[in-house]
XYZ file of C-alpha atoms in Angstrom:
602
model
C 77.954 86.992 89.977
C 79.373 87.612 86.240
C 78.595 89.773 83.667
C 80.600 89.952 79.765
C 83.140 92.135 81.320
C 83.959 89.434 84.133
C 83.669 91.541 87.195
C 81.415 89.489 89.585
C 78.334 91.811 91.674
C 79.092 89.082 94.658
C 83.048 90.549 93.877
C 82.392 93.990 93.364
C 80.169 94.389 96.672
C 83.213 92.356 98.790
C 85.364 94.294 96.969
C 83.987 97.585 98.146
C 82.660 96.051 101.635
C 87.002 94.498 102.223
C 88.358 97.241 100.492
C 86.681 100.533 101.497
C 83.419 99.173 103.043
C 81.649 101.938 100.444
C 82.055 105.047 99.194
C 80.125 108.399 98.670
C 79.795 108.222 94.628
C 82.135 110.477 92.596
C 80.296 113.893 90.565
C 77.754 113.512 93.090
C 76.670 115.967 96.095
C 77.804 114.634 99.201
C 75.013 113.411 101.750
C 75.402 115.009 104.595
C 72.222 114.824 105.901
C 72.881 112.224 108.611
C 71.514 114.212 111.018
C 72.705 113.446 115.091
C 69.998 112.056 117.535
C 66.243 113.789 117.700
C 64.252 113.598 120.465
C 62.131 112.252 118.412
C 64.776 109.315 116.728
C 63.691 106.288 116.547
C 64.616 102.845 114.544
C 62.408 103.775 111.957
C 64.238 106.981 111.333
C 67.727 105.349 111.866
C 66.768 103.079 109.105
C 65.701 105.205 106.521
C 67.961 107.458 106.807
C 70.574 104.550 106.717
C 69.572 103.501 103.681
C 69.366 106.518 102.194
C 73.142 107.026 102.976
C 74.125 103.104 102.132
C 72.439 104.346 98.335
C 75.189 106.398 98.196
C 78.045 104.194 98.877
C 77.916 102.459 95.538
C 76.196 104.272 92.613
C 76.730 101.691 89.989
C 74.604 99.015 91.635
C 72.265 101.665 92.895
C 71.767 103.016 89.020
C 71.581 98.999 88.200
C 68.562 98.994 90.283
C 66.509 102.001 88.767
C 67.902 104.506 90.812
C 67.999 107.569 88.157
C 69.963 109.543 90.741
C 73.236 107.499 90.733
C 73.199 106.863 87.184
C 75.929 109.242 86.225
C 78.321 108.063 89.022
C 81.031 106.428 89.669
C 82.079 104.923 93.499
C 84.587 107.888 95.339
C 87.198 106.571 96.944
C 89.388 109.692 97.998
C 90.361 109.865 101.195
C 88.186 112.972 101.339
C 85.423 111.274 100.831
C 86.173 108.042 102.949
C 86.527 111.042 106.050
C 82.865 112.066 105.267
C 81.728 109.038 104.916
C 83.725 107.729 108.481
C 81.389 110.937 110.312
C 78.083 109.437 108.569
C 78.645 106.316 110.220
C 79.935 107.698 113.408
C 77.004 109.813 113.709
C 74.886 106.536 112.916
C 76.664 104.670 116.127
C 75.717 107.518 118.153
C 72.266 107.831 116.800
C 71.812 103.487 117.758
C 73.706 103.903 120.562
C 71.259 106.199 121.977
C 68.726 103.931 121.528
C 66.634 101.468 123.718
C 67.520 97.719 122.001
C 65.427 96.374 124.888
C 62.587 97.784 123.581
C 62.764 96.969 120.110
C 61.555 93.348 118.612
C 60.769 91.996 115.390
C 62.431 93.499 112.048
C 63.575 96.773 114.066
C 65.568 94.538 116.560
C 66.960 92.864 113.475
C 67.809 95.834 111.605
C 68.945 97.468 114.301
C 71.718 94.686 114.762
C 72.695 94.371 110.967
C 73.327 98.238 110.934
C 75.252 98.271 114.178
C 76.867 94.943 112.866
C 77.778 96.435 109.355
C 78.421 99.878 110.600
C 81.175 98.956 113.357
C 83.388 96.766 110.623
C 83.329 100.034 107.968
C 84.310 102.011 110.723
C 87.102 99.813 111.613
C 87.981 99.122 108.281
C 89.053 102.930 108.001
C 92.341 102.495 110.363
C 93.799 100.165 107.708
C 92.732 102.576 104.281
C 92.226 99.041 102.447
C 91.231 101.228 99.099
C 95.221 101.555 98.609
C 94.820 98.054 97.011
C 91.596 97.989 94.725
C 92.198 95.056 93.081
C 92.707 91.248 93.745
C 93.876 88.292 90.951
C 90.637 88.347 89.148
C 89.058 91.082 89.958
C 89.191 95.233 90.505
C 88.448 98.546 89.702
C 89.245 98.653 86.067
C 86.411 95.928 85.467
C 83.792 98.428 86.980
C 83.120 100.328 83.919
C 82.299 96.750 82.242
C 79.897 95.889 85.050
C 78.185 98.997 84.704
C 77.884 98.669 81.053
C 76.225 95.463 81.753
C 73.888 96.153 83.667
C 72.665 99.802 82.063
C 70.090 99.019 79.504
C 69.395 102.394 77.668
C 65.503 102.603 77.259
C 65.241 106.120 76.249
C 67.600 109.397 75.040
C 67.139 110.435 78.712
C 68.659 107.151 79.621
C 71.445 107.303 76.901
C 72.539 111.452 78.261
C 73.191 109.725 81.736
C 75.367 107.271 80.868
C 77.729 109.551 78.303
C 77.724 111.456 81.552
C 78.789 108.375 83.371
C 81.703 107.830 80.477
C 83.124 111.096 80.687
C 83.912 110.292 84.273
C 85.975 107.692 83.371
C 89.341 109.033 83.384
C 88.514 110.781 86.874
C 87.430 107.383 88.359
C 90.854 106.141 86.804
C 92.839 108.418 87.873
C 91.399 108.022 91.680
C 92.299 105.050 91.870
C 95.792 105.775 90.823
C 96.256 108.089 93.192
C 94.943 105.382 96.252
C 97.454 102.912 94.565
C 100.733 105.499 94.546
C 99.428 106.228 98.221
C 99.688 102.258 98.696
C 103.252 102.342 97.161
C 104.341 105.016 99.223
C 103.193 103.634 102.417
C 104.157 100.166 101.618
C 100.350 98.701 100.964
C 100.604 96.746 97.841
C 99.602 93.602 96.606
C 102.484 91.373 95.911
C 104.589 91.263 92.429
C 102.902 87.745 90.983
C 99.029 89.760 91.332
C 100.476 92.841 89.988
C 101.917 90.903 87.149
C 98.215 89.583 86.226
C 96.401 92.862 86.973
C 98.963 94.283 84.502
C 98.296 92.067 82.008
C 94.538 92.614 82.447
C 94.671 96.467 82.197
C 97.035 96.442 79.243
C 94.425 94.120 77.105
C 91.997 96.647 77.694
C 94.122 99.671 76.917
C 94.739 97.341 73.474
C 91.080 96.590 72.969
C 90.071 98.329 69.540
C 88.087 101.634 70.875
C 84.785 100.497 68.801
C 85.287 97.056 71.375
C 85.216 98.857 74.241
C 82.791 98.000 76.767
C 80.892 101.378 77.308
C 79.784 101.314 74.151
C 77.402 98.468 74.757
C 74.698 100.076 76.466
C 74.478 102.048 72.903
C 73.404 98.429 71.527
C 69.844 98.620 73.712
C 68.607 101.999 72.573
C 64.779 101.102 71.364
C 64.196 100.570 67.465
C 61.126 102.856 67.965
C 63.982 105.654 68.581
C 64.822 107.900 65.462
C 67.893 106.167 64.032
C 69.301 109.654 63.603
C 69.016 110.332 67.272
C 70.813 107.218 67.895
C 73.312 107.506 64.923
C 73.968 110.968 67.396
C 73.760 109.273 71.067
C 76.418 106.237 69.953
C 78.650 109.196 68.076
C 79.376 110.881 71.307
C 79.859 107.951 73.178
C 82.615 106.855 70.372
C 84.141 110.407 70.487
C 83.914 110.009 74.351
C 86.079 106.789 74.211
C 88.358 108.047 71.673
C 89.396 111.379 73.407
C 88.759 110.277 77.154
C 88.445 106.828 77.837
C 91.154 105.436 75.772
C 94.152 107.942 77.023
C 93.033 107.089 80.790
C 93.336 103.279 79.752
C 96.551 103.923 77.950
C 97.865 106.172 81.235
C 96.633 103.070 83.406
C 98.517 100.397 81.621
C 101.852 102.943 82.064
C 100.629 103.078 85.688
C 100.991 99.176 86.159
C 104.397 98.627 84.265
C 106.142 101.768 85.184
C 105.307 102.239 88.489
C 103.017 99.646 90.437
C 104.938 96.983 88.970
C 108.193 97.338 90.645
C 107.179 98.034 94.036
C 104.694 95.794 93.985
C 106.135 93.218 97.198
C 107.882 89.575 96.885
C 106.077 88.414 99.940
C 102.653 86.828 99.684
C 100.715 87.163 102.996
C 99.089 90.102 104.395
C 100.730 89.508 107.485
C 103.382 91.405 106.007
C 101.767 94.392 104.965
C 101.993 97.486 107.526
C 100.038 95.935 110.753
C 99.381 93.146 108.636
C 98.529 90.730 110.771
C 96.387 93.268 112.663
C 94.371 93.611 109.218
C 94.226 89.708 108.643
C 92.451 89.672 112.053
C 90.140 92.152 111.004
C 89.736 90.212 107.408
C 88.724 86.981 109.097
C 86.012 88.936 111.547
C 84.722 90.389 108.510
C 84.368 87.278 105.760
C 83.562 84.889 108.314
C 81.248 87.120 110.447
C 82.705 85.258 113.900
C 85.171 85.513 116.230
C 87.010 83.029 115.496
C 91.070 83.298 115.614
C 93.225 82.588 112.413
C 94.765 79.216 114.404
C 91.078 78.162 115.209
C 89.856 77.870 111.489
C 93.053 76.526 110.622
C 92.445 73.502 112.723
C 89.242 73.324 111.874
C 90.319 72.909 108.451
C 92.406 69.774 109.168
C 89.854 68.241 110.732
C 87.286 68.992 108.179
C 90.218 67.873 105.635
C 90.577 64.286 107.682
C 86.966 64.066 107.480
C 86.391 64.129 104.153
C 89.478 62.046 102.971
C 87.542 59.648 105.190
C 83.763 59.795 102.718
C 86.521 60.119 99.757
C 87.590 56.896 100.489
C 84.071 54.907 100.840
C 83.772 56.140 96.990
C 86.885 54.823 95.258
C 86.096 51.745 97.593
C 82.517 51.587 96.187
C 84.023 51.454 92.427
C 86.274 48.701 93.843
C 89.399 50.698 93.210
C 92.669 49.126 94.350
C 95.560 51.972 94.580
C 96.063 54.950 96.494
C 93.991 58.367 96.789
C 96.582 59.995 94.103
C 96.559 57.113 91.748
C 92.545 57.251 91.671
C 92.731 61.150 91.125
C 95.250 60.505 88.122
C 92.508 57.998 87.495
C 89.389 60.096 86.774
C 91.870 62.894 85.626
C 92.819 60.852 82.401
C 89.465 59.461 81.837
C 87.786 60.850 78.899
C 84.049 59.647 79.932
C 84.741 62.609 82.557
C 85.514 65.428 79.819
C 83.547 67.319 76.711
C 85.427 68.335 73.666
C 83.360 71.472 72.468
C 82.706 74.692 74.378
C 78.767 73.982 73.780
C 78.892 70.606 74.998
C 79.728 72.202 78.199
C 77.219 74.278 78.479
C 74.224 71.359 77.229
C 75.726 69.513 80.388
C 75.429 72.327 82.851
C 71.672 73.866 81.366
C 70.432 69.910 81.436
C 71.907 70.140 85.383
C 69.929 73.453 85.938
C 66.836 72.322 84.479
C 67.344 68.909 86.502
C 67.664 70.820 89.716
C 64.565 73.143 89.047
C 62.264 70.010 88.531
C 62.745 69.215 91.847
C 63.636 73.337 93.684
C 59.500 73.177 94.589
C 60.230 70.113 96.945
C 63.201 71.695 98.442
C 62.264 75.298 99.167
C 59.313 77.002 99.704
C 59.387 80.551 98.305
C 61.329 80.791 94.880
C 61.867 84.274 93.392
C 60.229 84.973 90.137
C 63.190 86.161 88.369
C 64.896 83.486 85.654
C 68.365 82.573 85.227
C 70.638 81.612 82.119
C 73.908 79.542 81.483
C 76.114 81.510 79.917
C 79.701 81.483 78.930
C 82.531 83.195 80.592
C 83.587 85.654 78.192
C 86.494 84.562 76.115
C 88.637 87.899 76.981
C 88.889 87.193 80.456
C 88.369 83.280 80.666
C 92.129 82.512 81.012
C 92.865 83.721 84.215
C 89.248 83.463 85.470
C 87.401 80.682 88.149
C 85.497 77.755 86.851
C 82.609 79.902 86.869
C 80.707 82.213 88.761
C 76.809 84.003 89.227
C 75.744 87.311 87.654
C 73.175 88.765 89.479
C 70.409 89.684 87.210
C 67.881 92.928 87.811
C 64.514 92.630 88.121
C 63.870 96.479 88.143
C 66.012 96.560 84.666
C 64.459 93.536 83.182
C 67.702 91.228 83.163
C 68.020 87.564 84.627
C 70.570 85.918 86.460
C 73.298 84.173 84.641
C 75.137 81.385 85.728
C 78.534 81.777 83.818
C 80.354 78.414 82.743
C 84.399 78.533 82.262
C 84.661 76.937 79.014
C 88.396 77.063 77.827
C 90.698 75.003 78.792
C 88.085 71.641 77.973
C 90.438 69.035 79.300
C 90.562 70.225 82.749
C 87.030 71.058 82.879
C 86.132 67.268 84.356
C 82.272 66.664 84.274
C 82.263 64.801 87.958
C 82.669 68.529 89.028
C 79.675 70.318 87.576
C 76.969 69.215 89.736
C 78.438 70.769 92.244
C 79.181 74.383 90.026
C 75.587 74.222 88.963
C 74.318 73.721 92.280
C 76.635 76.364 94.076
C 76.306 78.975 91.399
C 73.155 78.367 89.912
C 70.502 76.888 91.953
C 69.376 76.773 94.570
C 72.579 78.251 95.139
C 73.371 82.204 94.479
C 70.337 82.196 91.799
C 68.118 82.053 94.607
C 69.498 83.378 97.490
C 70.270 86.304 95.860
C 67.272 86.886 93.462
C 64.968 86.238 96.596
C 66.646 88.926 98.455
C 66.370 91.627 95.548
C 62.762 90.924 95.462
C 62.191 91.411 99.374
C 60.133 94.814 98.121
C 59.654 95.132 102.018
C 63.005 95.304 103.686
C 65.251 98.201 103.373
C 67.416 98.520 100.344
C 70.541 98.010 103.020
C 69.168 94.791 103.731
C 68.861 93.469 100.348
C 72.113 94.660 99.443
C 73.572 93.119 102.165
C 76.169 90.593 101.114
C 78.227 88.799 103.507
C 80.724 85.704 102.698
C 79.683 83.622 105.457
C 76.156 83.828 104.661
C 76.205 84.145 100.764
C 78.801 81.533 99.888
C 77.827 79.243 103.033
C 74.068 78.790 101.379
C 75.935 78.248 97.744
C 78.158 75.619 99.595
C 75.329 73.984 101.568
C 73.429 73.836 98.492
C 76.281 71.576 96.855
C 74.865 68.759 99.544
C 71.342 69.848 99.719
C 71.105 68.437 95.631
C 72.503 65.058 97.011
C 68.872 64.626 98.307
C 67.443 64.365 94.202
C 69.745 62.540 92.867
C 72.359 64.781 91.546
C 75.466 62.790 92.204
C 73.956 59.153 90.952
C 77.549 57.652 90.788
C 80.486 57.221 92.959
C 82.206 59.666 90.782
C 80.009 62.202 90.926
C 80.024 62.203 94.758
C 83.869 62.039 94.761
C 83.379 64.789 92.482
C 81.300 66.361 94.984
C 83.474 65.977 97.849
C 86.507 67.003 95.939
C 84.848 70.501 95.454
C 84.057 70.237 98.885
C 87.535 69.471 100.104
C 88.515 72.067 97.860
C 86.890 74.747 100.406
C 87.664 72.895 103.262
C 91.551 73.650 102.186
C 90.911 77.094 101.651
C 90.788 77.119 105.527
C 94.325 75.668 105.632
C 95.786 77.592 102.522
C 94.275 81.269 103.745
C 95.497 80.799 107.066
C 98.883 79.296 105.948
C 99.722 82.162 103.194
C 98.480 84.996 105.675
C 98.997 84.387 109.094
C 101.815 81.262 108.585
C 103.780 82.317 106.329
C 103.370 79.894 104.008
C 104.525 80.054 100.683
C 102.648 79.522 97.401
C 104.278 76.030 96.424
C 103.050 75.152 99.916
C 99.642 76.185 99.099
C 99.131 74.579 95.906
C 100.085 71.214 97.969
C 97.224 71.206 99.864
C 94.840 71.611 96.755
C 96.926 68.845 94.948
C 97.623 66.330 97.433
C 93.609 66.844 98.450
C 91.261 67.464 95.468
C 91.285 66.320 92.538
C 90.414 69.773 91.292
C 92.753 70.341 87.320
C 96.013 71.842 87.544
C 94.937 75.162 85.946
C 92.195 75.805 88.724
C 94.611 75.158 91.573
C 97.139 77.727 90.211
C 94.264 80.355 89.549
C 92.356 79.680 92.788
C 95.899 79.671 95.103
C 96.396 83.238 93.029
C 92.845 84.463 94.010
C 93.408 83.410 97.539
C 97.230 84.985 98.265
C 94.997 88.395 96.689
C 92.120 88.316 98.576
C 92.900 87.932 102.664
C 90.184 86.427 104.599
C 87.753 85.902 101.885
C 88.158 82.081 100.892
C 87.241 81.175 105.128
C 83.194 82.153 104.360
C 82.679 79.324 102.416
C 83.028 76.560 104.785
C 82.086 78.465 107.780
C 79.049 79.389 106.452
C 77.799 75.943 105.620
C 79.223 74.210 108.295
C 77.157 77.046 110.536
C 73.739 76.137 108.220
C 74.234 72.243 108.579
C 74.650 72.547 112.427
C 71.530 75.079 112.814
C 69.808 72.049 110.291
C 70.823 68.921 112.899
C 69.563 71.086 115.731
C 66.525 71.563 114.186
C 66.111 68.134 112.832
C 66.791 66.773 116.114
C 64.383 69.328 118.478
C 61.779 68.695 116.082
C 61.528 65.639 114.682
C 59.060 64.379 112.057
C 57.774 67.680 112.855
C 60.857 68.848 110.740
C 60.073 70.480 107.599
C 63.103 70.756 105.049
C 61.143 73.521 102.816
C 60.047 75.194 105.831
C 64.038 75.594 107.518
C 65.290 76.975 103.927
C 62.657 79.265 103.715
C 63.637 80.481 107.351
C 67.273 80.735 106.672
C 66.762 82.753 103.533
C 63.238 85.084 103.632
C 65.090 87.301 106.043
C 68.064 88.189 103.350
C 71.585 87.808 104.393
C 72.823 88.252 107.891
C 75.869 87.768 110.082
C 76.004 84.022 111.321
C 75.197 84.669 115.148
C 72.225 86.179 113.530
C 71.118 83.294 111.783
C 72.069 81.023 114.627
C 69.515 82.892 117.437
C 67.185 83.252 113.768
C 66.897 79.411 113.772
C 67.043 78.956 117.845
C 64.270 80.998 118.089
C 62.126 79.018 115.442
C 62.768 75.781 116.835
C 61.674 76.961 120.489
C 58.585 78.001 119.123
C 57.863 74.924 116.623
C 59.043 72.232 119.387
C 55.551 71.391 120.182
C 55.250 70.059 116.561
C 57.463 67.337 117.694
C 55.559 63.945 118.499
C-alpha cells in the first residue's frame, strides 16, 4: 500500500498498530469523552463511541477519508498522550467487561470480540513504549508527511487553509518524534546500527531535496482550474514560505538528529531479543502479527516443515523441464536466462498491467462481491526505489476520488526475473490487497474501526493465498512460472525461519540471508533488502504464511464437509465481506458456515 512518497497505508497502520497501537492526533483537543459504564450501556454504545475514539488515533488516514476534522493533524505520540489514550481504552475494557457476551449474537458479538481483541494488545503494547523506535528499514515517521500529501487532494481554498495548517505542524511532529527516539537512546530501545545507517540516509535525501521538490507542496498541484489563479498563486506561496522557514530547518535538524546522535548509539546486535525485555516484546510481536498463540519455537518448526515441503513441489518442476543438476544449479539457471528478464522500466510495467487485466477477466469466476473502486500499476518512485521491496499496494480512497495502485519496483531490471510477477500481481494487486482492502473501505455498514482494521495474519494471509488461488486460471502456464511461484512462496515460508532465528535465536544476518539463498531463487538485491526489513520489523514477516496456511485449512474443511455443494465464490466472499479479523475469528467465521451449509452436501 504505496503512494509517490513510498510510505505504504498497510505500513503506516502496522506501524502505528506495532509501534504505538495509535495515537490521539497532535493540535487536536483530546477526546475524553469515553465515558465509564451507563446503566443504560450497551454494544451499540460501546461501539460508537469506540469508533469515535479509534478516529482519533490516526488523523492522517482519518482526513484521507473525508474526515474534515483531522485534516490539520498530525498522529501524537508523547507519552502524554499515549497515558490518555491507555485510560480510553481501559475505560473501554471496563465498559465490555461489564457486559453480557452471552447475550449478544450477530455483528455485536463480532464487534464486541474485535474491540476486546484489538483493545487488550494496545493496552499491552504500552508496557514496552514501542514509539521509542518509529521507524523500520523501509519505512517510518519521516515518510508520513509524503503519505499525507498523497492522499490530500485540495478541492477548494477551504481545503487548501487545512492543509498549510497541517504543514506548519511539521516541525512539531518532527521534533516528537525526536524526543521518543532520544528517550529510546537513553533507555537503550534502538534499532540496530545497519537500520539506522539506511534511515539516515533516507532522512538526509529529504533534508537535500530542493524545497520547491518537497512533497507537501503537491497537494498545491490539485487546486481546481475554476479557482482564481491569483488565489492559488497566494495558497501555493504560503505553502512555499511554509517549507522554506519551517519545514526545511526541521528536516535539516532531523538529518543532524540521525548522524550526530541516533547514529552512534544505535546497537550492533540485530534481534529484539536484545532490547530491554526483549524477548518479552518478541512474544508480544508474534501474538500481535500472527493473531495466535503460537510460541516463537512453534512457527519456527513450522517453517522447516513448510520449507521441506515445498523443496519437495520445487523439485517436480525442474523435473518437468527435464533438468539434470542440482536445486542451486537450476536457480543459477533461470537467474542467467534472459527470456526471464525485461530491459526497459516500461516493459515491466506492460508485463505486470497485461497480468492485472489477465486476472480481472477471470476475478467474476473467483469471487463474488468485487468493490467498485479501480486500481493502477504504477511505478515505485525513483527516490526511494533503491532500498525499497519489489513492490507493494497503495490503498486508494473512494471518499477522495483516488484508486488503488499497485506499485512495480522497476530499477535494478536484471534482478527483476519475470517467473516472479504472477505472483507480485496476484499478491499485491488482485485479488490480492486491491480487493481485500477496497472491499473493506466500501463496507458503508460496519464501523469505521472495522474497516480500518488491519491485521498481518489476515491482510497478508489473503494476499498470500491469492498467489495460489490464480493457479486455478492459468496464471503460471509453465514450469517456470510455478517454480517462480513457489519460490515466492518459499520465500515467506523462510520468513518463519529467518524472524524467529534473528529475534528469538540469535541468529545473525549472514545466517539469515542463507536461508533466502540456499531456498528461493529470489535476486540478490531482494534478499539483502528483505533480510534488512525483517531484522527492523520483529514479528511482522510470520503473518504471511500463517495467514494463508489458516485460509487453505478453513478451505479443505469446507471443501471436504461440503462437497459438490462447495462453492469457491461463495467461501471468498465469506472470508472477506466481514473485513479483517483475528484468525480464531475467521476460523469459528467459516465453522459456523459450513455447519449450517452441510445439508448442501449430496
Amino acid at each position: 500500500m504505496r503512494n509517490q512518497n513510498g510510505i505504504s497505508a498497510r505500513g503506516r497502520l502496522a506501524r502505528l498498530k506495532s509501534m504505538a497501537l495509535g495515537s490521539v492526533a497532535l493540535g487536536s483537543m483530546v477526546l475524553l469523552g469515553v465515558p465509564g459504564a451507563a446503566l443504560a450501556d450497551d454494544i451499540g454504545h460501546i461501539v460508537r463511541d469506540y469508533d469515535a475514539f479509534t478516529t482519533t488515533l490516526d488523523p492522517v488516514s482519518a482526513a484521507s477519508r473525508g474526515d474534515q476534522a483531522a485534516a490539520e493533524l498530525w498522529p501524537d505520540d508523547s507519552p502524554k498522550a499515549e497515558q490518555t489514550r491507555l485510560a480510553q481504552r481501559l475505560a473501554f475494557r471496563d465498559r465490555l467487561a461489564a457486559l453480557d457476551q452471552k447475550a449478544l449474537h450477530g455483528e455485536d458479538l463480532l464487534n464486541a470480540r474485535l474491540i476486546i481483541w484489538e483493545n487488550d494488545l494496545a493496552i499491552e503494547s504500552q508496557k514496552f513504549d514501542p514509539s521509542r523506535m518509529p521507524f523500520t528499514s523501509d519505512e517510518g515517521f519521516y515518510q508520513e508527511i509524503g503519505y499525507a500529501a498523497d492522499n490530500t487532494p485540495l478541492h477548494s481554498e477551504a481545503d487548501a487553509r487545512h492543509w498549510l495548517v497541517r504543514m506548519n505542524r511539521i516541525p512539531d511532529f518532527n521534533a516528537q518524534q525526536i524526543a521518543n527516539m532520544r528517550r529510546g537512546i537513553r533507555t537503550g530501545f534502538v534499532q540496530p546500527r545497519l537500520i539506522a545507517d539506511i534511515a539516515a540516509h533516507t532522512v538526509q535525501a529529504q533534508a537535500d531535496l530542493p524545497e520547491r521538490e518537497n512533497p507537501a507542496l503537491r497537494p498545491f498541484d490539485s487546486l481546481p482550474s475554476t479557482m482564481p489563479a491569483a488565489t492559488r498563486h497566494e495558497l501555493r506561496a504560503q505553502g512555499e514560505r511554509i517549507v522554506h522557514e519551517r519545514i526545511k530547518p526541521s528536516e535539516k535538524a532531523l538529518a543532524v538528529f540521525f548522524a550526530k546522535e541516533y547514529l552512534p548509539a544505535s546497537r550492533s546486535t540485530l534481534g529484539a531479543s536484545s532490547l530491554p525485555d526483549g524477548r518479552a516484546y518478541y512474544v508480544y510481536l508474534v501474538q500481535q502479527e500472527t493473531t495466535t498463540t503460537l510460541s516463537p519455537d512453534q512457527i519456527f518448526a513450522l517453517g522447516q516443515s513448510e520449507i521441506a515441503r515445498i523443496h519437495r513441489e520445487m523439485q517436480r518442476q525442474m523435473d518437468a523441464v527435464g533438468f539434470k543438476g542440482d536445486f542451486k544449479a537450476f536457480v543459477a539457471h533461470m537467474k542467467a536466462d534472459p527470456q526471464f528478464y525485461v530491459t526497459t522500466r516500461l516493459a515491466l510495467l506492460e508485463k505486470a498491467s497485461f497480468l492485472a487485466k489477465k486476472i480481472d477477466n477471470e476475478l467474476p469466476r473467483l469471487i463474488g462481491k468485487l468493490p467498485r473502486l479501480t486500481y493502477g500499476v504504477r511505478e515505485v518512485p525513483r527516490a526511494i526505489e533503491e532500498g525499497y521491496t519489489t513492490g507493494r499496494y497503495d490503498p486508494g480512497s473512494p471518499a477522495l476520488g483516488i484508486s488503488g495502485g499497485l506499485m512495480i519496483n522497476t530499477s535494478h531490471l536484471d534482478q527483476r526475473p519475470l517467473y516472479e510477477l504472477p505472483s507480485l500481481v496476484a499478491h499485491e494487486g488482485v485479488p490480492g490487497h486491491h480487493i481485500q482492502i477496497a472491499l473493506a473501505q466500501e463496507m458503508t455498514d460496519l464501523p469505521g474501526f472495522r474497516r480500518d482494521y488491519a491485521t498481518t495474519a489476515f491482510v497478508e494471509g489473503w494476499a498470500l493465498y491469492s498467489e495460489q488461488m490464480v493457479s486455478e486460471i492459468a496464471l503460471y502456464p509453465t514450469p517456470y512460472e510455478r517454480f517462480g511461484q513457489l519460490s515466492m512462496e518459499m520465500w515467506r515460508a523462510c520468513r518463519l525461519v529467518m524472524d524467529v532465528g534473528i529475534h528469538w535465536k540469535n541468529w545473525t544476518r549472514e545466517e539469515a540471508l542463507s536461508c533466502l539463498r540456499d531456498n528461493t531463487a529470489l535476486a540478490e538485491k531482494n534478499i539483502q533488502n528483505e533480510t534488512n526489513r525483517y531484522i527492523s520489523w520483529p514479528g511482522q514477516a510470520l503473518g504471511y504464511k500463517i495467514g494463508e496456511m489458516t485460509i487453505l485449512d478453513l478451505r479443505h474443511q469446507a471443501e471436504k464437509a461440503l462437497g459438490t455443494g462447495f462453492d469457491e465464490r461463495r467461501f471468498h466472499d465469506l472470508v472477506l465481506d466481514e473485513g479483517a479479523m483475528p484468525l480464531d475469528l475467521l476460523r469459528q467465521r467459516v465453522q459456523d458456515w459450513i455447519a449450517e451449509n452441510r445439508h448442501a452436501k449430496p
